[in-house]
Coordinates of C-alpha atoms in Angstrom, one line a residue:
Chain S
M1487 CA 7.6 27.2 15.9
I1488 CA 9.5 24.6 13.9
S1489 CA 7.3 22.0 12.4
S1490 CA 8.0 18.3 12.7
R1491 CA 8.3 18.1 8.9
A1492 CA 11.0 20.7 8.9
V1493 CA 12.8 18.9 11.7
A1494 CA 12.6 15.6 9.7
L1495 CA 13.9 17.3 6.6
S1496 CA 16.8 18.9 8.5
V1497 CA 17.7 15.5 10.0
T1498 CA 17.7 14.0 6.5
L1499 CA 19.8 16.8 5.0
L1500 CA 22.3 16.6 7.9
S1501 CA 22.5 12.9 7.4
L1502 CA 23.3 13.4 3.7
L1503 CA 26.0 15.9 4.5
A1504 CA 27.5 13.8 7.3
A1505 CA 27.7 10.5 5.5
T1506 CA 26.7 9.2 2.2
P1507 CA 24.1 7.0 0.3
R1508 CA 21.6 4.3 -1.0
Q1509 CA 19.2 3.2 -3.7
A1510 CA 15.9 4.8 -2.7
L1511 CA 12.5 4.9 -4.3
A1512 CA 11.3 1.7 -2.5
L1513 CA 7.8 2.1 -4.0
P1514 CA 6.4 -1.3 -2.9
T1515 CA 6.1 0.6 0.4
M1516 CA 3.1 2.3 -1.1
V1517 CA 1.1 -0.8 0.1
R1518 CA 1.0 1.0 3.5
L1519 CA -1.5 3.4 1.9
G1520 CA -3.5 0.5 0.4
Y1521 CA -1.9 0.7 -3.1
S1522 CA -1.6 -3.0 -3.6
E1523 CA -0.6 -2.9 -7.3
C1524 CA 1.7 -0.8 -9.4
S1525 CA -1.0 0.1 -12.0
A1526 CA -2.6 2.4 -9.5
C1527 CA 0.1 5.0 -10.3
H1528 CA 2.1 3.6 -13.3
Y1529 CA 0.9 3.1 -16.8
S1530 CA 2.6 -0.3 -16.8
P1531 CA 0.9 -2.9 -14.5
Q1532 CA 4.4 -4.2 -13.8
G1533 CA 5.4 -0.8 -12.4
G1534 CA 8.3 1.3 -13.4
G1535 CA 8.2 3.7 -16.3
P1536 CA 6.2 7.0 -16.4
L1537 CA 3.6 7.7 -13.8
N1538 CA 0.0 8.0 -15.0
L1539 CA -2.0 11.2 -14.2
Y1540 CA -3.2 9.9 -10.8
G1541 CA 0.3 8.7 -10.0
R1542 CA 1.7 12.1 -10.6
G1543 CA -0.8 13.5 -8.2
I1544 CA 0.3 11.0 -5.6
D1545 CA 3.9 11.6 -6.3
Q1546 CA 3.5 15.3 -5.6
A1547 CA 1.3 14.7 -2.6
Q1548 CA 3.9 12.4 -1.1
S1549 CA 6.7 14.9 -1.4
Y1550 CA 8.0 17.5 1.1
R1551 CA 6.8 20.2 -1.2
G1552 CA 3.3 18.6 -1.4
G1553 CA 0.2 20.3 -2.7
E1554 CA -1.9 19.6 -5.7
Y1555 CA -0.5 18.4 -9.0
I1556 CA -1.9 20.5 -11.9
P1557 CA -1.1 19.1 -15.3
A1558 CA 0.4 21.7 -17.7
T1559 CA -2.1 23.0 -20.2
S1560 CA 0.1 25.4 -22.3
N1561 CA 0.4 25.1 -26.0
L1562 CA 3.9 23.6 -25.6
A1563 CA 2.6 21.0 -23.2
R1564 CA -0.1 20.1 -25.7
I1565 CA 2.5 19.6 -28.4
L1566 CA 4.9 17.6 -26.1
T1567 CA 2.1 15.3 -24.9
I1568 CA 0.5 15.0 -28.4
G1569 CA -2.7 16.3 -27.1
G1570 CA -2.5 14.3 -23.9
R1571 CA -1.7 10.9 -25.6
T1572 CA 2.0 10.8 -24.6
T1573 CA 3.7 11.0 -21.3
Q1574 CA 7.4 11.5 -21.6
E1575 CA 10.1 12.4 -19.1
L1576 CA 13.8 12.6 -18.6
R1577 CA 15.2 11.2 -15.5
T1578 CA 18.7 11.2 -14.1
V1579 CA 19.9 9.1 -11.2
I1580 CA 23.3 9.9 -9.8
Q1581 CA 24.9 7.5 -7.3
E1582 CA 28.1 8.2 -5.4
Q1583 CA 29.3 5.2 -3.5
A1584 CA 32.2 4.6 -1.2
S1585 CA 33.1 1.0 -0.2
V1586 CA 35.7 -0.8 1.7
V1587 CA 36.5 -4.5 2.1
T1588 CA 38.3 -5.9 5.2
G1589 CA 42.0 -5.2 4.8
G1590 CA 41.5 -3.1 1.6
S1591 CA 41.4 0.5 0.7
V1592 CA 38.4 2.7 0.2
Q1593 CA 37.0 2.6 -3.3
T1594 CA 34.7 5.2 -4.7
R1595 CA 32.5 5.2 -7.7
L1596 CA 30.3 7.7 -9.3
W1597 CA 27.5 6.2 -11.4
P1598 CA 25.4 8.7 -13.3
R1599 CA 22.6 7.5 -15.5
L1600 CA 20.2 9.4 -17.8
A1601 CA 16.9 7.8 -18.9
Y1602 CA 14.2 8.8 -21.3
R1603 CA 10.9 7.2 -20.5
N1604 CA 7.8 7.3 -22.7
A1605 CA 4.3 5.9 -22.6
T1606 CA 2.0 6.7 -25.6
E1607 CA -1.6 5.8 -25.9
I1608 CA -2.4 4.8 -29.5
G1609 CA -6.1 4.2 -29.0
R1610 CA -8.3 1.1 -28.9
G1611 CA -6.5 -0.1 -25.8
L1612 CA -3.1 0.0 -27.5
R1613 CA -0.1 1.7 -25.9
V1614 CA 3.6 1.7 -26.6
A1615 CA 6.2 2.2 -23.9
A1616 CA 9.9 2.7 -23.9
T1617 CA 12.8 3.4 -21.6
I1618 CA 16.2 4.1 -22.9
T1619 CA 19.1 4.7 -20.5
A1620 CA 22.5 6.3 -21.2
E1621 CA 25.1 4.9 -18.8
G1622 CA 27.8 7.1 -17.3
A1623 CA 29.5 4.0 -15.9
T1624 CA 29.1 0.2 -15.8
A1625 CA 27.2 -1.2 -12.8
I1626 CA 29.5 -3.3 -10.7
R1627 CA 28.4 -6.8 -10.9
P1628 CA 30.0 -10.2 -10.0
T1629 CA 31.2 -12.4 -12.8
L1630 CA 29.7 -15.9 -12.4
S1631 CA 31.0 -18.8 -14.5
Y1632 CA 27.5 -20.3 -14.5
A1633 CA 25.6 -17.1 -15.3
P1634 CA 27.7 -14.5 -17.1
L1635 CA 25.9 -11.3 -17.0
S1636 CA 24.5 -9.4 -19.9
R1637 CA 26.7 -6.9 -21.6
A1638 CA 26.4 -3.3 -20.3
P1639 CA 26.3 -1.0 -23.2
S1640 CA 26.6 2.8 -22.9
V1641 CA 23.1 3.1 -24.2
F1642 CA 20.6 0.5 -23.1
V1643 CA 17.0 -0.1 -24.2
N1644 CA 15.5 -1.2 -20.9
T1645 CA 11.9 -1.3 -22.2
A1646 CA 10.3 -1.4 -25.6
L1647 CA 6.8 -2.8 -25.3
L1648 CA 3.5 -2.8 -27.1
H1649 CA 0.6 -3.1 -24.6
Y1650 CA -2.9 -4.1 -25.3
R1651 CA -5.6 -3.6 -22.7
P1652 CA -8.9 -5.1 -23.8
T1653 CA -10.6 -4.6 -20.5
K1654 CA -9.8 -2.6 -17.3
T1655 CA -8.5 -5.7 -15.6
L1656 CA -6.7 -7.5 -18.4
E1657 CA -3.5 -6.4 -20.2
F1658 CA -1.1 -8.0 -22.6
A1659 CA 2.4 -6.8 -23.4
A1660 CA 5.0 -7.9 -26.0
G1661 CA 8.5 -6.7 -26.5
R1662 CA 11.6 -6.2 -24.4
D1663 CA 11.5 -5.5 -20.7
Q1664 CA 12.4 -6.8 -17.2
L1665 CA 10.5 -10.0 -16.4
P1666 CA 7.7 -9.7 -13.8
S1667 CA 9.0 -10.4 -10.3
G1668 CA 8.1 -10.6 -6.7
V1669 CA 8.3 -7.5 -4.5
N1670 CA 9.6 -5.5 -7.4
V1671 CA 11.9 -3.1 -5.5
P1672 CA 13.7 -0.8 -7.9
D1673 CA 17.2 -1.7 -6.6
L1674 CA 18.2 -4.2 -9.2
G1675 CA 21.5 -4.9 -7.4
L1676 CA 19.8 -6.9 -4.7
W1677 CA 20.5 -10.6 -4.7
T1678 CA 16.9 -11.5 -5.2
K1679 CA 17.2 -9.5 -8.5
S1680 CA 20.8 -9.8 -9.7
R1681 CA 21.0 -13.5 -9.1
N1682 CA 17.7 -14.4 -10.7
R1683 CA 18.4 -12.6 -14.0
L1684 CA 16.5 -9.5 -13.0
G1685 CA 19.6 -7.2 -12.9
Y1686 CA 20.2 -3.9 -14.6
Y1687 CA 20.9 -5.3 -18.0
D1688 CA 18.4 -8.2 -18.1
A1689 CA 15.7 -7.3 -20.6
P1690 CA 14.7 -10.4 -22.5
S1691 CA 12.2 -10.4 -25.4
Q1692 CA 8.9 -11.5 -23.9
L1693 CA 5.1 -11.9 -24.0
K1694 CA 3.2 -11.4 -20.8
M1695 CA -0.2 -10.9 -19.5
F1696 CA -1.5 -9.1 -16.4
W1697 CA -4.9 -10.0 -15.0
T1698 CA -6.0 -7.9 -12.0
G1699 CA -8.9 -9.2 -10.0
R1700 CA -10.3 -7.7 -6.9
H1701 CA -8.2 -10.0 -4.7
V1702 CA -6.0 -11.8 -7.1
H1703 CA -3.2 -10.7 -9.5
V1704 CA -1.8 -13.1 -12.1
A1705 CA 1.0 -12.3 -14.5
P1706 CA 2.1 -15.3 -16.7
F1707 CA 5.0 -14.7 -19.1
A1708 CA 7.1 -16.4 -21.7
Y1709 CA 10.5 -15.1 -22.9
M1710 CA 13.5 -15.7 -25.1
P1711 CA 16.9 -14.0 -25.3
G1712 CA 17.1 -10.2 -25.8
S1713 CA 19.9 -8.9 -27.9
N1714 CA 22.6 -8.2 -25.4
E1715 CA 23.4 -11.6 -23.8
D1716 CA 26.4 -13.8 -24.7
S1717 CA 25.4 -16.4 -27.2
D1718 CA 25.7 -19.3 -24.7
D1719 CA 23.7 -17.4 -22.1
G1720 CA 20.6 -16.6 -24.1
E1721 CA 17.9 -18.0 -21.9
K1722 CA 14.3 -18.9 -22.8
G1723 CA 11.6 -19.9 -20.5
A1724 CA 8.3 -19.2 -18.9
G1725 CA 6.9 -18.4 -15.5
T1726 CA 4.1 -16.8 -13.5
V1727 CA 3.8 -14.3 -10.7
A1728 CA 0.6 -14.7 -8.7
E1729 CA -0.6 -12.6 -5.8
V1730 CA -3.5 -12.5 -3.4
V1731 CA -4.6 -9.3 -1.8
V1732 CA -6.1 -9.4 1.7
G1733 CA -6.5 -7.0 4.6
Q1734 CA -8.3 -4.2 2.8
D1735 CA -5.5 -3.9 0.2
H1736 CA -2.8 -3.6 2.9
A1737 CA -1.4 -7.1 2.5
V1738 CA -0.2 -8.8 -0.6
L1739 CA 1.1 -12.4 -0.6
G1740 CA 2.5 -13.9 -3.7
M1741 CA 4.6 -16.5 -5.4
T1742 CA 6.8 -16.7 -8.5
V1743 CA 7.7 -19.7 -10.6
V1744 CA 10.1 -19.7 -13.5
N1745 CA 11.3 -22.6 -15.7
A1746 CA 14.1 -21.7 -18.1
T1747 CA 16.8 -23.3 -20.3
A1748 CA 20.1 -22.0 -21.7
A1749 CA 23.2 -23.5 -23.2
L1750 CA 25.1 -22.7 -20.0
G1751 CA 22.5 -24.4 -17.8
D1752 CA 18.9 -24.7 -16.9
R1753 CA 17.2 -23.2 -13.9
Q1754 CA 13.9 -23.6 -12.1
M1755 CA 13.0 -20.9 -9.6
M1756 CA 10.3 -20.7 -7.0
G1757 CA 9.8 -17.8 -4.7
G1758 CA 7.4 -16.3 -2.2
H1759 CA 6.9 -12.7 -1.4
A1760 CA 4.9 -10.4 0.8
R1761 CA 4.1 -6.7 0.9
L1762 CA 2.5 -5.7 4.2
G1763 CA 1.4 -2.2 5.2
F1764 CA 0.2 -1.0 8.6
G1765 CA -0.4 2.7 8.1
S1766 CA 3.0 4.4 8.6
W1767 CA 5.1 1.3 8.5
G1768 CA 5.2 -2.1 6.8
I1769 CA 7.2 -5.0 5.7
V1770 CA 8.4 -6.1 2.3
A1771 CA 9.9 -9.6 2.0
E1772 CA 10.9 -12.2 -0.6
H1773 CA 12.6 -15.6 -0.5
D1774 CA 13.5 -17.4 -3.7
F1775 CA 14.9 -20.9 -4.2
T1776 CA 16.6 -21.7 -7.5
K1777 CA 17.7 -25.2 -8.7
R1778 CA 20.3 -25.0 -11.5
T1779 CA 20.9 -28.1 -13.6
Q1780 CA 23.2 -29.1 -16.5
V1781 CA 25.4 -26.1 -15.5
S1782 CA 28.5 -25.4 -17.6
A1783 CA 30.9 -28.0 -19.1
A1784 CA 30.8 -30.0 -15.8
R1785 CA 27.0 -30.4 -16.2
A1786 CA 26.8 -29.8 -12.5
S1787 CA 23.6 -29.3 -10.5
F1788 CA 23.3 -27.0 -7.5
S1789 CA 20.9 -24.9 -5.5
Q1790 CA 20.7 -21.2 -4.7
S1791 CA 18.5 -19.3 -2.3
T1792 CA 18.2 -15.6 -1.9
S1793 CA 16.3 -13.7 0.7
Y1794 CA 15.3 -10.0 1.1
G1795 CA 13.5 -8.4 4.0
Q1796 CA 12.7 -4.7 4.5
L1797 CA 11.1 -3.1 7.5
F1798 CA 10.1 0.4 6.7
W1799 CA 8.6 3.4 8.5
A1800 CA 7.3 6.6 7.0
P1801 CA 7.3 9.2 9.7
D1802 CA 6.0 11.7 7.1
D1803 CA 4.5 11.4 3.7
F1804 CA 7.8 12.3 2.0
L1805 CA 10.2 10.4 4.2
V1806 CA 10.8 6.6 4.3
I1807 CA 13.3 5.0 6.6
S1808 CA 14.1 1.3 6.1
G1809 CA 16.1 -1.4 7.7
I1810 CA 17.0 -4.1 5.1
A1811 CA 18.5 -7.6 5.4
E1812 CA 19.7 -9.8 2.5
R1813 CA 21.0 -13.3 2.3
L1814 CA 22.5 -15.4 -0.5
H1815 CA 23.4 -19.1 -0.3
V1816 CA 24.8 -20.9 -3.3
E1817 CA 25.8 -24.6 -3.0
Q1818 CA 29.0 -26.2 -4.2
P1819 CA 30.7 -26.3 -6.6
F1820 CA 30.0 -22.5 -6.7
E1821 CA 29.6 -22.1 -3.0
E1822 CA 28.8 -18.6 -1.7
R1823 CA 27.4 -17.6 1.7
L1824 CA 26.7 -13.9 2.0
V1825 CA 24.6 -11.9 4.4
A1826 CA 24.1 -8.1 4.4
G1827 CA 22.3 -5.4 6.4
K1828 CA 21.4 -1.9 5.2
L1829 CA 19.9 1.2 6.7
E1830 CA 18.3 3.5 4.2
I1831 CA 16.6 6.9 4.2
A1832 CA 14.7 8.1 1.2
A1833 CA 13.3 11.7 1.0
R1834 CA 11.1 12.9 -1.8
L1835 CA 11.7 16.6 -1.7
A1836 CA 9.4 17.4 -4.7
S1837 CA 7.9 15.3 -7.5
Q1838 CA 11.0 16.2 -9.5
A1839 CA 13.7 15.3 -6.8
T1840 CA 14.3 12.5 -4.5
L1841 CA 17.4 12.0 -2.3
G1842 CA 18.5 8.8 -0.8
I1843 CA 21.2 7.8 1.6
S1844 CA 22.2 4.3 2.7
A1845 CA 24.8 2.5 4.7
R1846 CA 25.4 -1.2 4.0
I1847 CA 27.5 -3.9 5.6
E1848 CA 28.0 -7.3 4.0
R1849 CA 29.7 -10.4 5.4
D1850 CA 31.2 -13.2 3.4
Q1851 CA 30.7 -16.2 5.7
I1852 CA 33.1 -18.4 3.9
R1853 CA 36.0 -16.1 3.6
R1854 CA 35.1 -14.4 6.9
R1855 CA 35.4 -11.0 5.3
Y1856 CA 33.4 -7.9 5.7
S1857 CA 32.7 -5.1 3.3
A1858 CA 30.9 -1.8 3.9
S1859 CA 29.6 0.9 1.7
L1860 CA 28.0 4.2 1.9
M1861 CA 25.9 5.5 -1.0
L1862 CA 24.3 8.8 -1.8
Q1863 CA 21.7 8.9 -4.5
A1864 CA 20.0 11.8 -6.2
A1865 CA 17.1 11.2 -8.6
L1866 CA 15.9 14.1 -10.7
K1867 CA 13.2 14.0 -13.3
T1868 CA 11.0 16.2 -15.4
V1869 CA 7.3 16.2 -14.6
P1870 CA 4.9 16.7 -17.5
Chain A
M1499 CA -69.0 2.9 44.8
R1500 CA -67.3 5.8 43.1
H1501 CA -64.7 5.8 45.8
R1502 CA -63.9 2.1 45.2
A1503 CA -63.7 2.7 41.5
L1504 CA -61.3 5.6 42.0
Q1505 CA -59.2 3.5 44.3
T1506 CA -59.0 0.7 41.7
A1507 CA -58.0 3.1 39.0
L1508 CA -55.3 4.6 41.1
A1509 CA -54.0 1.2 42.0
F1510 CA -53.9 0.2 38.3
V1511 CA -52.1 3.4 37.3
T1512 CA -49.6 2.9 40.1
L1513 CA -49.0 -0.6 39.1
V1514 CA -48.4 0.3 35.5
S1515 CA -46.1 3.2 36.3
T1516 CA -44.2 1.0 38.8
R1517 CA -43.6 -1.6 36.1
A1518 CA -42.5 1.0 33.7
V1519 CA -40.0 2.4 36.2
A1520 CA -38.8 -1.0 37.0
Q1521 CA -38.2 -1.7 33.4
D1522 CA -36.4 1.6 33.0
I1523 CA -34.2 0.8 35.9
R1524 CA -33.2 -2.5 34.3
S1525 CA -32.0 -0.6 31.2
E1526 CA -28.6 0.7 32.1
P1527 CA -26.5 3.5 30.6
V1528 CA -23.4 2.4 28.6
E1529 CA -20.6 4.2 26.9
I1530 CA -18.8 3.4 23.7
R1531 CA -15.0 3.3 24.0
E1532 CA -12.1 2.0 21.9
G1533 CA -14.3 2.8 18.9
T1534 CA -12.9 2.3 15.5
A1535 CA -14.6 3.3 12.3
R1536 CA -13.3 2.4 8.8
F1537 CA -14.5 3.2 5.4
D1538 CA -13.7 1.5 2.1
A1539 CA -14.6 3.3 -1.2
S1540 CA -14.0 1.7 -4.5
T1541 CA -13.3 3.8 -7.6
N1542 CA -13.7 3.7 -11.3
L1543 CA -10.2 2.1 -11.5
P1544 CA -10.0 -1.4 -10.2
A1545 CA -6.4 -0.8 -8.9
I1546 CA -7.4 2.0 -6.6
R1547 CA -9.6 1.8 -3.5
I1548 CA -9.6 4.5 -0.9
H1549 CA -9.5 3.4 2.8
G1550 CA -9.8 5.5 5.9
K1551 CA -9.8 4.9 9.6
S1552 CA -10.6 6.7 12.8
E1553 CA -10.1 5.6 16.4
G1554 CA -12.2 8.4 17.7
L1555 CA -15.6 6.8 17.6
E1556 CA -17.5 7.5 20.8
G1557 CA -21.1 7.4 22.0
R1558 CA -23.6 6.3 24.5
A1559 CA -26.8 4.2 24.8
R1560 CA -28.9 2.3 27.2
I1561 CA -29.0 -1.4 27.1
R1562 CA -31.1 -4.1 28.8
K1563 CA -31.4 -7.8 28.6
N1564 CA -34.6 -9.6 28.3
P1565 CA -35.3 -13.3 27.7
D1566 CA -35.1 -12.8 23.9
G1567 CA -31.7 -11.2 23.9
L1568 CA -30.4 -7.7 24.1
V1569 CA -32.2 -4.4 23.7
I1570 CA -30.3 -1.2 22.7
E1571 CA -32.1 2.1 23.3
R1572 CA -31.3 5.7 22.6
L1573 CA -28.0 5.0 20.8
E1574 CA -26.0 8.1 19.9
A1575 CA -22.6 7.7 18.3
T1576 CA -20.3 10.4 17.1
L1577 CA -17.3 10.2 14.7
P1578 CA -15.1 13.3 14.8
V1579 CA -14.3 13.9 11.2
R1580 CA -10.8 15.3 12.0
T1581 CA -9.8 11.9 13.4
L1582 CA -10.6 10.2 10.1
K1583 CA -7.4 9.5 8.2
T1584 CA -6.6 7.9 4.9
G1585 CA -2.8 7.9 5.5
M1586 CA -2.1 10.8 3.1
E1587 CA -2.5 14.4 4.2
L1588 CA -3.7 15.8 0.9
R1589 CA -6.2 13.0 0.5
D1590 CA -7.5 13.8 4.1
E1591 CA -7.9 17.4 3.1
H1592 CA -9.9 16.5 0.0
M1593 CA -12.1 14.1 2.0
R1594 CA -12.9 16.8 4.6
K1595 CA -13.5 19.4 1.9
Y1596 CA -15.6 17.4 -0.6
V1597 CA -17.5 15.1 1.7
F1598 CA -17.8 16.6 5.2
T1599 CA -17.9 20.3 4.7
T1600 CA -21.4 21.9 4.6
P1601 CA -22.2 24.3 1.7
D1602 CA -21.7 27.2 4.1
G1603 CA -18.1 26.0 4.8
R1604 CA -18.5 24.3 8.2
L1605 CA -17.0 21.0 9.0
R1606 CA -19.5 18.7 10.7
D1607 CA -18.8 15.5 12.6
V1608 CA -20.6 12.3 11.6
R1609 CA -23.4 11.2 14.0
F1610 CA -25.6 8.1 14.2
V1611 CA -28.8 8.1 16.2
A1612 CA -31.0 5.1 16.7
E1613 CA -34.0 4.9 19.0
R1614 CA -34.2 1.2 19.6
A1615 CA -32.9 -2.1 18.3
T1616 CA -33.4 -5.6 19.5
C1617 CA -30.6 -8.1 19.3
P1618 CA -31.8 -11.7 19.4
G1619 CA -29.2 -14.4 20.1
A1620 CA -27.8 -16.9 22.5
V1621 CA -26.2 -15.9 25.8
G1622 CA -22.9 -14.1 25.0
A1623 CA -23.5 -13.5 21.3
H1624 CA -26.1 -11.4 19.6
T1625 CA -26.8 -10.0 16.2
C1626 CA -28.5 -6.6 16.0
K1627 CA -29.9 -4.8 13.0
V1628 CA -29.7 -1.2 14.2
S1629 CA -31.6 1.2 12.1
G1630 CA -31.5 5.0 12.6
N1631 CA -30.3 8.2 11.1
L1632 CA -26.8 8.9 10.0
F1633 CA -25.9 12.6 10.0
I1634 CA -23.4 13.7 7.4
R1635 CA -23.0 17.5 7.0
D1636 CA -25.7 17.6 9.7
V1637 CA -28.1 16.0 7.1
P1638 CA -29.9 13.0 8.5
R1639 CA -30.5 10.0 6.3
P1640 CA -31.8 6.5 7.2
F1641 CA -28.9 4.1 7.8
T1642 CA -28.8 0.5 9.0
I1643 CA -25.9 -1.4 10.4
V1644 CA -25.8 -5.0 11.3
L1645 CA -23.8 -5.5 14.5
K1646 CA -22.4 -8.7 15.9
V1647 CA -22.3 -8.3 19.7
S1648 CA -20.3 -10.5 22.0
D1649 CA -20.8 -10.2 25.8
D1650 CA -18.0 -11.5 28.1
G1651 CA -20.0 -10.5 31.2
I1652 CA -18.0 -7.4 31.9
S1653 CA -18.2 -5.5 28.6
L1654 CA -19.8 -5.9 25.2
R1655 CA -17.8 -5.8 22.0
A1656 CA -19.7 -4.9 18.8
A1657 CA -18.6 -5.0 15.2
G1658 CA -20.5 -4.5 12.0
E1659 CA -20.9 -2.7 8.7
G1660 CA -23.3 -0.8 6.6
I1661 CA -23.4 1.1 3.2
V1662 CA -23.5 4.9 3.0
R1663 CA -24.8 6.2 -0.3
L1664 CA -23.3 9.6 -0.9
S1665 CA -25.9 10.7 -3.4
T1666 CA -28.6 10.5 -0.7
Y1667 CA -26.7 13.4 1.0
D1668 CA -26.4 15.3 -2.3
I1669 CA -22.6 14.7 -2.1
A1670 CA -20.9 14.3 -5.4
P1671 CA -18.5 11.4 -5.3
P1672 CA -15.0 12.9 -5.0
S1673 CA -12.9 12.9 -8.2
Q1674 CA -9.2 13.5 -8.5
L1675 CA -7.0 13.3 -11.7
G1676 CA -9.3 10.8 -13.4
V1677 CA -10.0 8.7 -10.4
K1678 CA -13.6 8.9 -9.1
T1679 CA -15.0 7.2 -6.0
K1680 CA -18.2 5.2 -6.4
D1681 CA -21.4 6.4 -4.8
D1682 CA -21.6 3.5 -2.2
V1683 CA -19.1 3.6 0.6
K1684 CA -18.7 0.7 3.0
L1685 CA -18.6 1.8 6.6
Q1686 CA -17.3 -0.5 9.3
M1687 CA -17.5 0.0 13.0
D1688 CA -15.9 -1.9 15.9
F1689 CA -16.2 -0.8 19.5
V1690 CA -16.3 -1.8 23.1
V1691 CA -19.4 -0.9 25.2
D1692 CA -18.8 -0.4 28.9
R1693 CA -21.4 0.0 31.5
V1694 CA -21.1 3.5 32.9
Q1695 CA -20.9 2.4 36.6
E1696 CA -18.1 -0.1 35.8
Q1697 CA -16.3 2.6 33.9
I1698 CA -16.6 5.0 36.9
A1699 CA -15.4 2.2 39.2
R1700 CA -12.4 1.5 37.0
E1701 CA -11.5 5.2 36.7
T1702 CA -11.7 5.7 40.5
R1703 CA -9.7 2.6 41.3

């Protein structure tokens, strides 16, 4: 008798062979199980970075392999974890993408990345965290005259933070990292991310706080340029992400505000987001509105809005299928009107291996042009 | 004289028993359907709460209405443990193993038994404090649930919550990878109560 899980796995693997890819690991979907905040499974309350002990257990339980996570207790493990104080891992993400634009030829791109991630407890509520990524290729990103993107080095320090947690519900962090954001999906190529300075190479210096109440999360932050921006584009500013949790931890509604200045132009951003879980399915959504002023030499002002919506379904613990819609509107003089739809399947085979596949179609409403892409992603990591 | 006294006594006994029978006739059997039970357990970590849900709550009781409100009698509700899900298979296994399995390895359903509860309130809406015994692992412990009952004339809908203290059942709060549930677990129930005759009529329609 073939189990439904085996059938689901077979369908996934056949899909992977028949087509190609996507950016998986949509972990805000964990709200379906009542995990309304990232710190349930990650050391960092912002999410990302190494998983804590409980998170590693959930990671394994949510995989096709399943079963209990048992931490290594060998002498080597004790040395590598400095007696349990340090969690470190190597993670590689390999993306193969094939894309085509109306009237153009098929372009392919292989993007391998290798990251080292570390979280070390120092004691007395202090912790340091770092993520360093070696890039096998540069991420494809649009060049915008009003927002030139940060340089993409071959080795990039995504995170270098000192955390201080005086109480269970309060944490401060200082250093270099991504800014706190709305739904916090890991695909940093999304317009809600890449057009709001939350892309792959945006890691400004910052000071932030996380306060986690029973029904309220608040994360105010202030930031200044990191070290990899162009000199004109070094932005400084402040903002807050605030969320309320309702529906027995299965619904999170939040908003983000940012006010920033840079030589190339100022921006004020306001956004709303939601993470809703209903058992095996749910919805993740975000809409942001950005007003840019004093932009470039023309001192122009214009507005930008980005939207993201994801409807997901988890037919099994290890498998998440999503339908995703995106929208980008930028006003003149830099007018852009883009919409996109994506179908994505993410399968966590084991806590060490996740496969993702996605198909995306995008329409440029001004140039009346379509582009389509298929992407296959494999994420492999060591598990302490 | 003795004959008259005997007649009077018999008449009195007959009257009393007739009243009792009449009262019993007025109390009608009902069945619980569309029953949902939810639990909410907080843990030592503020970011983690464990929730579970079952749509398998079922039971029976007798109800009658009097001028003061609603009276519930002989309530017996059962929650099949296998229908209780947290959304994650491994977590369900842990819950069954650490909470609902008896020391001799048997999985026992949760039962709630209450003899009588009065529900004062206006027509169509009542509040009942139902006290009885909640059986976990077949161990009975006193349990009280406050139910809000609404009556649309055809069926009754009831919803309420109570607190289950695991330690009273000698159940150690489950612990996994540094996360430990607290001793008090909130139990919520929501169900529709159908009069048995109406249910039979509906099923034979």
